[in-house]
Tab-separated table of C-alpha atoms and ligand atoms in Angstrom:
chain	number	residue	atom	x	y	z
D	506	MET	CA	35.611	76.320	77.125
D	507	PRO	CA	36.446	72.908	77.586
D	508	GLY	CA	39.591	70.940	79.501
D	509	LEU	CA	40.183	75.085	80.643
D	510	ASP	CA	39.691	75.576	83.942
D	511	THR	CA	41.241	78.047	84.820
D	512	ALA	CA	41.289	82.266	83.996
D	513	LEU	CA	43.166	83.157	80.795
D	514	PRO	CA	45.377	85.610	81.586
D	515	LEU	CA	44.366	89.177	80.572
D	516	PRO	CA	46.179	90.304	76.821
D	517	HIS	CA	49.745	92.173	77.953
D	518	GLU	CA	48.579	95.184	76.942
D	519	GLU	CA	46.099	95.491	79.608
D	520	GLN	CA	48.302	94.023	82.609
D	521	LEU	CA	50.443	96.176	84.800
D	522	GLY	CA	53.955	96.253	84.117
D	523	VAL	CA	56.354	95.188	87.759
D	524	ALA	CA	59.638	96.033	88.330
D	525	LEU	CA	61.152	93.993	90.544
D	526	VAL	CA	64.120	95.492	93.121
D	527	GLY	CA	66.603	93.214	94.503
D	528	LEU	CA	67.201	89.968	92.671
D	529	GLY	CA	67.690	88.270	95.594
D	530	ALA	CA	66.428	84.991	97.026
D	531	TYR	CA	63.226	85.550	97.267
D	532	THR	CA	63.070	86.933	93.609
D	533	LEU	CA	65.117	84.724	92.013
D	534	ASN	CA	63.637	81.472	93.511
D	535	GLN	CA	60.495	82.948	94.338
D	536	ILE	CA	58.655	85.891	92.694
D	537	LEU	CA	59.913	85.523	89.080
D	538	PRO	CA	59.068	82.149	88.661
D	539	ASN	CA	55.655	82.804	90.001
D	540	LEU	CA	54.843	86.469	88.617
D	541	PRO	CA	53.737	84.573	85.439
D	542	ALA	CA	50.662	83.011	86.301
D	543	SER	CA	49.149	86.919	87.677
D	544	ARG	CA	46.393	87.704	85.035
D	545	ARG	CA	47.228	91.385	85.346
D	546	CYS	CA	50.344	91.958	85.991
D	547	ARG	CA	53.587	90.995	84.193
D	548	LEU	CA	57.263	91.651	84.775
D	549	ALA	CA	58.699	94.917	82.915
D	550	ALA	CA	61.836	95.810	84.809
D	551	LEU	CA	64.851	94.503	86.831
D	552	VAL	CA	66.696	96.685	89.545
D	553	SER	CA	69.685	95.068	91.068
D	554	GLY	CA	73.133	96.043	92.111
D	555	ASN	CA	75.018	93.851	90.073
D	556	GLU	CA	74.904	94.522	86.120
D	557	ASP	CA	75.967	90.075	85.227
D	558	LYS	CA	73.142	89.199	87.146
D	559	ALA	CA	70.535	91.233	85.725
D	560	ARG	CA	71.657	90.789	82.437
D	561	THR	CA	71.256	86.849	82.790
D	562	VAL	CA	67.960	87.339	84.746
D	563	ALA	CA	67.052	90.051	81.816
D	564	ARG	CA	67.856	87.324	79.574
D	565	ALA	CA	66.012	84.678	81.114
D	566	TYR	CA	62.632	86.147	80.876
D	567	GLY	CA	62.712	88.227	77.578
D	568	LEU	CA	63.138	91.424	79.017
D	569	GLY	CA	64.997	94.118	76.816
D	570	GLU	CA	68.386	95.493	78.287
D	571	ARG	CA	66.621	99.112	78.199
D	572	HIS	CA	63.982	97.750	81.221
D	573	VAL	CA	67.333	96.284	83.105
D	574	TYR	CA	68.351	99.802	85.967
D	575	ASN	CA	71.230	99.705	88.444
D	576	TYR	CA	70.710	102.006	92.119
D	577	ASP	CA	72.218	104.398	90.341
D	578	THR	CA	69.676	104.389	86.868
D	579	PHE	CA	66.511	103.734	88.896
D	580	ASP	CA	65.229	107.410	89.016
D	581	ARG	CA	64.775	107.357	85.158
D	582	ILE	CA	61.913	104.373	85.989
D	583	ALA	CA	60.000	107.246	85.569
D	584	GLU	CA	60.234	107.587	82.168
D	585	ASP	CA	59.834	104.194	81.830
D	586	GLN	CA	56.541	103.474	80.262
D	587	THR	CA	56.252	99.553	80.313
D	588	VAL	CA	56.224	99.631	84.549
D	589	ASP	CA	53.440	100.725	86.714
D	590	VAL	CA	54.089	99.097	89.875
D	591	VAL	CA	57.570	98.495	92.028
D	592	TYR	CA	57.854	95.883	93.940
D	593	ILE	CA	60.590	95.942	96.316
D	594	LEU	CA	62.488	93.285	97.559
D	595	LEU	CA	65.485	95.184	99.484
D	596	PRO	CA	66.648	94.132	102.529
D	597	ASN	CA	64.048	95.889	105.504
D	598	THR	CA	66.107	99.000	106.480
D	599	MET	CA	66.081	99.608	102.801
D	600	HIS	CA	61.792	100.008	102.308
D	601	ARG	CA	61.434	103.640	103.122
D	602	ASP	CA	63.938	104.901	100.850
D	603	TRP	CA	63.033	103.078	98.118
D	604	THR	CA	59.089	103.323	98.515
D	605	GLU	CA	59.551	106.568	98.409
D	606	ARG	CA	61.819	106.736	95.267
D	607	SER	CA	59.208	104.467	93.482
D	608	PHE	CA	56.594	106.971	94.806
D	609	ALA	CA	58.921	109.986	93.104
D	610	ALA	CA	59.027	108.542	90.142
D	611	GLY	CA	55.582	107.423	89.620
D	612	LYS	CA	54.761	104.183	90.259
D	613	HIS	CA	52.320	102.180	92.605
D	614	VAL	CA	54.559	100.368	95.181
D	615	LEU	CA	54.836	96.952	96.156
D	616	CYS	CA	57.159	96.275	99.406
D	617	GLU	CA	58.788	93.131	101.257
D	618	LYS	CA	57.661	92.686	104.950
D	619	PRO	CA	57.984	93.631	106.899
D	620	MET	CA	57.235	97.319	105.507
D	621	ALA	CA	59.847	99.401	107.816
D	622	ALA	CA	62.156	99.203	110.484
D	623	THR	CA	59.859	101.471	112.270
D	624	VAL	CA	56.728	103.130	112.405
D	625	ALA	CA	57.798	106.245	111.499
D	626	ASP	CA	59.036	105.141	108.722
D	627	CYS	CA	56.114	103.388	107.981
D	628	GLU	CA	53.919	106.859	108.388
D	629	ALA	CA	56.416	108.095	106.395
D	630	MET	CA	56.061	105.759	103.284
D	631	ILE	CA	52.127	106.244	104.053
D	632	ALA	CA	51.956	109.882	103.577
D	633	ALA	CA	54.568	109.507	100.149
D	634	GLY	CA	51.440	107.437	98.496
D	635	ARG	CA	49.224	109.788	99.535
D	636	THR	CA	51.276	113.046	97.903
D	637	ALA	CA	52.018	111.379	95.230
D	638	ASP	CA	48.307	109.755	94.475
D	639	ARG	CA	49.853	105.576	94.149
D	640	LYS	CA	48.520	102.570	96.064
D	641	LEU	CA	50.880	101.520	98.403
D	642	MET	CA	50.682	97.299	99.169
D	643	ILE	CA	52.694	94.898	101.615
D	644	GLY	CA	53.944	91.247	100.044
D	645	TYR	CA	51.315	89.529	103.145
D	646	ARG	CA	51.079	86.671	100.510
D	647	ALA	CA	49.899	84.508	102.855
D	648	GLN	CA	46.944	86.850	103.243
D	649	PHE	CA	46.465	85.537	99.419
D	650	ASP	CA	46.745	81.801	99.660
D	651	PRO	CA	43.369	80.231	99.349
D	652	TYR	CA	44.495	77.382	102.498
D	653	ASN	CA	44.829	80.616	104.763
D	654	LEU	CA	41.182	81.760	103.554
D	655	ARG	CA	39.550	79.021	103.885
D	656	ALA	CA	40.860	78.698	107.833
D	657	ILE	CA	39.819	82.110	108.315
D	658	ASP	CA	35.994	80.310	106.953
D	659	LEU	CA	36.457	78.234	109.342
D	660	VAL	CA	37.119	80.382	111.938
D	661	ARG	CA	34.669	82.864	111.614
D	662	GLY	CA	33.307	83.376	108.069
D	663	ASP	CA	30.280	82.072	106.461
D	664	ASN	CA	31.099	78.086	106.988
D	665	ARG	CA	32.832	78.862	110.928
D	666	GLN	CA	32.813	75.457	112.964
D	667	ILE	CA	35.059	75.824	115.830
D	668	GLY	CA	32.590	77.942	118.002
D	669	THR	CA	33.486	80.736	119.921
D	670	PRO	CA	37.666	81.096	118.965
D	671	ARG	CA	39.487	81.808	122.336
D	672	ILE	CA	43.379	80.387	122.118
D	673	ALA	CA	44.933	81.397	119.582
D	674	VAL	CA	48.527	79.676	118.563
D	675	GLY	CA	51.366	81.063	116.179
D	676	ASN	CA	54.878	79.774	115.603
D	677	HIS	CA	57.576	80.237	113.256
D	678	GLY	CA	60.928	79.183	113.864
D	679	ARG	CA	64.569	78.573	110.987
D	680	MET	CA	67.752	78.274	111.756
D	681	LEU	CA	69.619	81.552	110.676
D	682	ASP	CA	72.515	80.469	108.443
D	683	LEU	CA	75.574	82.742	108.663
D	684	SER	CA	77.295	81.465	105.995
D	685	ASP	CA	74.784	82.002	103.071
D	686	SER	CA	74.298	85.726	101.819
D	687	ARG	CA	71.082	86.383	102.307
D	688	ASP	CA	71.537	85.634	106.227
D	689	GLY	CA	74.182	87.730	106.565
D	690	TRP	CA	72.323	91.434	106.789
D	691	ARG	CA	69.541	89.626	108.475
D	692	ALA	CA	71.977	89.601	111.341
D	693	LYS	CA	72.882	93.154	111.501
D	694	ARG	CA	70.390	95.770	112.979
D	695	ASP	CA	71.504	98.362	110.236
D	696	LEU	CA	69.753	96.522	107.472
D	697	ALA	CA	66.894	93.935	109.242
D	698	GLY	CA	66.208	96.471	111.614
D	699	GLY	CA	65.051	93.803	114.205
D	700	GLY	CA	65.867	90.083	114.817
D	701	SER	CA	63.860	86.724	114.415
D	702	LEU	CA	60.153	88.593	115.045
D	703	PHE	CA	60.928	91.002	111.540
D	704	ASP	CA	61.639	88.306	109.651
D	705	ILE	CA	59.903	85.312	110.450
D	706	GLY	CA	57.894	86.221	113.870
D	707	ILE	CA	55.775	88.390	111.436
D	708	TYR	CA	53.691	85.428	110.499
D	709	SER	CA	52.592	84.285	114.349
D	710	LEU	CA	51.485	87.988	114.130
D	711	ASN	CA	50.168	88.548	111.089
D	712	GLY	CA	48.389	85.495	110.625
D	713	VAL	CA	46.757	85.403	114.307
D	714	ARG	CA	45.538	88.403	113.570
D	715	TYR	CA	44.123	87.687	110.215
D	716	LEU	CA	42.534	84.210	112.037
D	717	LEU	CA	40.742	85.987	114.695
D	718	GLY	CA	39.954	88.873	112.721
D	719	GLU	CA	40.726	91.216	115.609
D	720	GLU	CA	43.280	93.725	116.824
D	721	PRO	CA	45.329	93.127	120.006
D	722	THR	CA	44.672	94.952	123.100
D	723	GLU	CA	47.921	94.446	125.073
D	724	VAL	CA	50.783	92.336	124.856
D	725	THR	CA	53.816	90.965	126.865
D	726	ALA	CA	56.615	89.490	125.845
D	727	ARG	CA	60.358	88.133	126.741
D	728	PHE	CA	63.715	87.811	124.712
D	729	MET	CA	64.490	83.717	124.506
D	730	PRO	CA	68.297	82.725	125.387
D	731	ARG	CA	70.618	83.597	122.365
D	732	SER	CA	73.323	81.520	120.823
D	733	GLY	CA	76.170	83.511	120.892
D	734	ARG	CA	77.230	83.614	118.053
D	735	SER	CA	79.073	87.060	117.398
D	736	GLU	CA	78.298	88.371	114.591
D	737	VAL	CA	74.135	88.583	115.354
D	738	GLU	CA	73.033	91.891	116.463
D	739	VAL	CA	69.210	90.777	116.680
D	740	GLU	CA	67.380	89.052	118.897
D	741	GLU	CA	67.366	85.716	118.150
D	742	GLY	CA	64.255	84.451	119.901
D	743	VAL	CA	61.458	85.810	121.276
D	744	ALA	CA	57.900	84.342	123.267
D	745	TRP	CA	54.771	86.638	123.282
D	746	SER	CA	50.932	86.628	124.334
D	747	MET	CA	48.648	88.867	123.027
D	748	LEU	CA	45.158	89.774	124.314
D	749	PHE	CA	42.034	90.646	122.752
D	750	PRO	CA	39.033	92.413	122.781
D	751	SER	CA	36.750	89.861	122.641
D	752	GLY	CA	38.621	87.785	125.383
D	753	ALA	CA	41.021	85.662	123.100
D	754	VAL	CA	44.490	84.999	123.609
D	755	ALA	CA	47.306	84.416	121.463
D	756	ASN	CA	50.556	82.338	122.063
D	757	CYS	CA	53.148	83.101	119.983
D	758	THR	CA	56.941	82.198	119.222
D	759	SER	CA	59.405	83.224	116.897
D	760	SER	CA	63.508	81.654	116.654
D	761	TYR	CA	65.911	82.010	114.732
D	762	LEU	CA	67.790	78.949	116.675
D	763	ILE	CA	64.557	76.292	115.784
D	764	GLU	CA	64.353	74.434	112.402
D	765	GLY	CA	61.216	74.138	110.315
D	766	VAL	CA	58.292	75.598	112.744
D	767	ASN	CA	55.032	77.089	111.099
D	768	ARG	CA	52.368	76.603	112.271
D	769	LEU	CA	49.126	78.984	113.004
D	770	GLN	CA	46.431	77.439	115.159
D	771	VAL	CA	42.910	79.201	116.528
D	772	GLN	CA	41.647	76.464	119.201
D	773	GLY	CA	37.936	77.341	119.791
D	774	SER	CA	35.098	75.826	122.225
D	775	GLU	CA	33.743	73.478	119.445
D	776	GLY	CA	37.229	72.514	118.071
D	777	THR	CA	39.793	73.859	116.477
D	778	VAL	CA	41.492	75.139	112.797
D	779	THR	CA	45.398	74.544	112.525
D	780	LEU	CA	47.602	75.052	109.802
D	781	ASP	CA	50.823	73.136	109.706
D	782	PRO	CA	52.851	74.144	107.762
D	783	ALA	CA	50.715	77.742	107.176
D	784	THR	CA	52.938	80.117	105.154
D	785	LYS	CA	55.459	78.281	103.345
D	786	TYR	CA	55.298	78.746	99.742
D	787	TYR	CA	54.208	75.658	98.123
D	788	VAL	CA	53.031	73.007	100.814
D	789	ARG	CA	49.995	73.788	103.468
D	790	HIS	CA	48.566	71.057	106.169
D	791	LEU	CA	44.519	72.608	106.534
D	792	ILE	CA	43.417	70.239	109.738
D	793	LEU	CA	39.982	70.937	110.800
D	794	THR	CA	39.337	69.403	114.387
D	795	ARG	CA	35.763	68.991	116.287
D	796	GLY	CA	35.843	66.217	118.881
D	797	ARG	CA	37.194	63.351	117.158
D	798	THR	CA	37.575	63.262	113.882
D	799	HIS	CA	40.242	64.965	112.116
D	800	GLU	CA	39.407	66.594	108.606
D	801	ARG	CA	42.465	67.348	106.350
D	802	ILE	CA	41.271	69.652	104.376
D	803	VAL	CA	42.991	69.796	100.078
D	804	ILE	CA	42.360	72.689	97.833
D	805	PRO	CA	43.982	71.773	94.795
D	806	ASN	CA	45.685	74.332	92.233
D	807	THR	CA	46.651	77.444	94.668
D	808	ASN	CA	48.937	80.099	93.925
D	809	GLN	CA	48.891	82.609	96.368
D	810	PHE	CA	52.108	84.733	94.630
D	811	ALA	CA	49.967	85.521	91.366
D	812	ALA	CA	46.622	86.352	93.985
D	813	MET	CA	48.136	89.333	95.956
D	814	PHE	CA	49.844	90.873	91.685
D	815	ASP	CA	46.407	90.447	90.634
D	816	GLU	CA	44.708	92.035	93.978
D	817	LEU	CA	47.352	94.813	93.332
D	818	ALA	CA	46.369	95.194	89.890
D	819	GLU	CA	42.500	95.335	90.186
D	820	ALA	CA	43.282	97.509	93.590
D	821	ILE	CA	44.622	100.010	90.950
D	822	ARG	CA	42.131	99.495	88.013
D	823	GLU	CA	39.194	100.005	91.091
D	824	ASP	CA	41.375	103.089	92.565
D	825	ARG	CA	40.843	101.742	96.117
D	826	GLU	CA	43.272	100.604	98.777
D	827	PRO	CA	44.809	97.159	98.340
D	828	LYS	CA	43.718	94.338	101.006
D	829	ALA	CA	47.765	94.053	102.825
D	830	SER	CA	47.804	98.243	102.436
D	831	GLY	CA	50.466	100.220	103.943
D	832	THR	CA	47.661	100.483	107.234
D	833	GLU	CA	47.993	96.968	107.384
D	834	GLY	CA	51.469	96.681	107.774
D	835	LEU	CA	51.986	99.667	109.895
D	836	ARG	CA	49.554	97.787	112.250
D	837	ASP	CA	52.039	94.857	112.642
D	838	VAL	CA	55.614	97.182	112.980
D	839	ARG	CA	53.293	99.417	115.670
D	840	ILE	CA	52.963	95.772	118.079
D	841	MET	CA	56.637	94.440	116.763
D	842	GLU	CA	57.525	97.528	118.465
D	843	ALA	CA	55.402	96.999	121.505
D	844	ILE	CA	56.733	93.420	121.817
D	845	TYR	CA	60.583	94.442	121.586
D	846	GLU	CA	59.121	97.542	124.498
D	847	SER	CA	57.321	94.628	126.824
D	848	ALA	CA	60.493	92.223	126.619
D	849	GLU	CA	63.092	94.399	127.440
D	850	GLN	CA	61.531	96.104	129.768
D	851	GLY	CA	60.030	93.663	131.173
D	852	ARG	CA	56.151	95.104	131.615
D	853	SER	CA	52.985	94.446	129.625
D	854	VAL	CA	52.494	97.372	126.653
D	855	SER	CA	49.044	98.277	126.167
D	856	LEU	CA	48.069	98.846	122.141
D	857	ILE	CA	45.257	101.110	123.803
C	1115	LIG	P1	68.108	87.935	99.304
C	1115	LIG	O1	69.621	88.483	100.243
C	1115	LIG	O2	68.326	87.110	99.396
C	1115	LIG	O3	68.142	89.226	98.904
C	1115	LIG	C1	68.340	90.872	98.906
C	1115	LIG	C2	68.656	92.040	98.178
C	1115	LIG	O4	68.999	92.912	97.945
C	1115	LIG	C3	70.207	91.281	97.191
C	1115	LIG	O5	70.046	90.204	96.678
C	1115	LIG	C4	70.791	92.646	96.737
C	1115	LIG	O6	70.262	92.421	95.148
C	1115	LIG	C5	69.966	93.401	97.128
C	1115	LIG	N1	70.848	94.565	98.077
C	1115	LIG	C6	70.882	95.808	97.762
C	1115	LIG	N2	71.309	96.157	99.264
C	1115	LIG	C7	72.290	95.027	99.807
C	1115	LIG	C8	72.646	94.441	100.838
C	1115	LIG	N3	73.554	95.947	101.602
C	1115	LIG	N4	72.617	93.953	101.582
C	1115	LIG	C9	71.814	92.361	100.910
C	1115	LIG	N5	71.213	92.875	99.807
C	1115	LIG	C10	71.559	93.292	99.150
C	1115	LIG	O7	66.996	88.599	100.784
C	1115	LIG	P2	65.725	88.140	100.401
C	1115	LIG	O8	65.421	87.857	98.923
C	1115	LIG	O9	65.462	86.543	101.083
C	1115	LIG	O10	64.961	89.168	101.701
C	1115	LIG	C11	64.345	90.039	100.533
C	1115	LIG	C12	63.404	91.259	101.413
C	1115	LIG	O11	61.775	89.964	101.124
C	1115	LIG	C13	63.359	91.338	102.821
C	1115	LIG	O12	63.035	92.252	103.345
C	1115	LIG	C14	62.547	89.976	103.306
C	1115	LIG	O13	61.849	89.976	104.637
C	1115	LIG	C15	61.872	89.661	102.203
C	1115	LIG	N6	61.251	88.203	101.604
C	1115	LIG	C16	59.556	87.803	101.886
C	1115	LIG	C17	59.775	86.202	101.760
C	1115	LIG	C18	57.512	86.830	102.073
C	1115	LIG	O14	57.431	85.404	101.789
C	1115	LIG	N7	57.034	87.666	101.472
C	1115	LIG	C19	60.101	85.709	102.015
C	1115	LIG	C20	61.268	86.054	101.795
C	1115	LIG	C21	62.240	87.326	101.708
C	1115	LIG	P3	71.393	92.302	94.195
C	1115	LIG	O15	72.762	91.277	94.177
C	1115	LIG	O16	70.338	92.101	93.266
C	1115	LIG	O17	71.428	93.809	93.736
């Protein structure tokens, strides 16, 4: 069709219906505005502890009140034939219970990162999905981002440009703002499960893993100095290095005490690929450096959120594991547990 340069959405009845659980900042500001860009998914229900907010949002997105649930009425969603997928956007330690409730209601699950607070929780979530014969995917949107995918291609794909990858770098940092309600629970261990690592360091960890395309065998970590804010019960900064089977080394940091750091880089024998910012919602800068040349690569019209939803819908249709499955979420939680163990005990921790 002349003038049409994007694929059209599927007809409404062929799209999968998604219920969003938790109407917080990420749901309201990123997921709701971007879900309509998905070809294969559409909004089907809202689940919230705040009735007024849920009603207002439902009206704004043209959703009937019978598709609005609260945390007590949620289990009735089993009878809501318009809902195929439950997307869990709650504080981290609530992810396991809500995943299990959603599987018990017969729905597929998309669960935000970090998958859960512990390896045991992640394993229980995967097992619940198997028992229910439903798919489980973790909201690793950057794995669907065309910039990050191009970076992978430049490091180790058909268009590899940097020779042998030797050093990977991942740095993520932002100031934890205790006056903002979305950061209040992030300071509390019983809701956050972990500190800056669980919240943003996970992008450094997941990023170097997908850029290198291999799994670390050993981790060495140390905590960074704390702010002294008594409300903060979790770690506010951690630095860690990881060894990979190829011999590559990753140096990573995560901090709640610096502002606006969002970087992934792979340094190879013939060049360097830098994403900075790497994992933001809308702005990413991708630079390929070879010798004295710095090439900035620009990719138009990207929507990592829509690509994530479409992958889940395709995995359901094709009855296969989605990319960014529960197993992938579990890998990061296992490594994050090892990072904390290493920092606490002052020694390297083997991952094999
Ligand atoms: P918010 O604090 O903004 O929202 C969390 C929502 O959870 C609240 O608004 C509330 O929704 C609900 N909730 C239920 N119980 C509680 C409780 N005890 N304390 C606080 N909130 C509660 O957090 P975010 O939206 O920033 O984060 C939610 C999840 O999404 C986290 O797991 C986070 O890691 C992840 N995330 C992922 C991002 C990504 O890029 N992939 C980006 C940002 C967050 P209600 O009022 O409707 O009941």
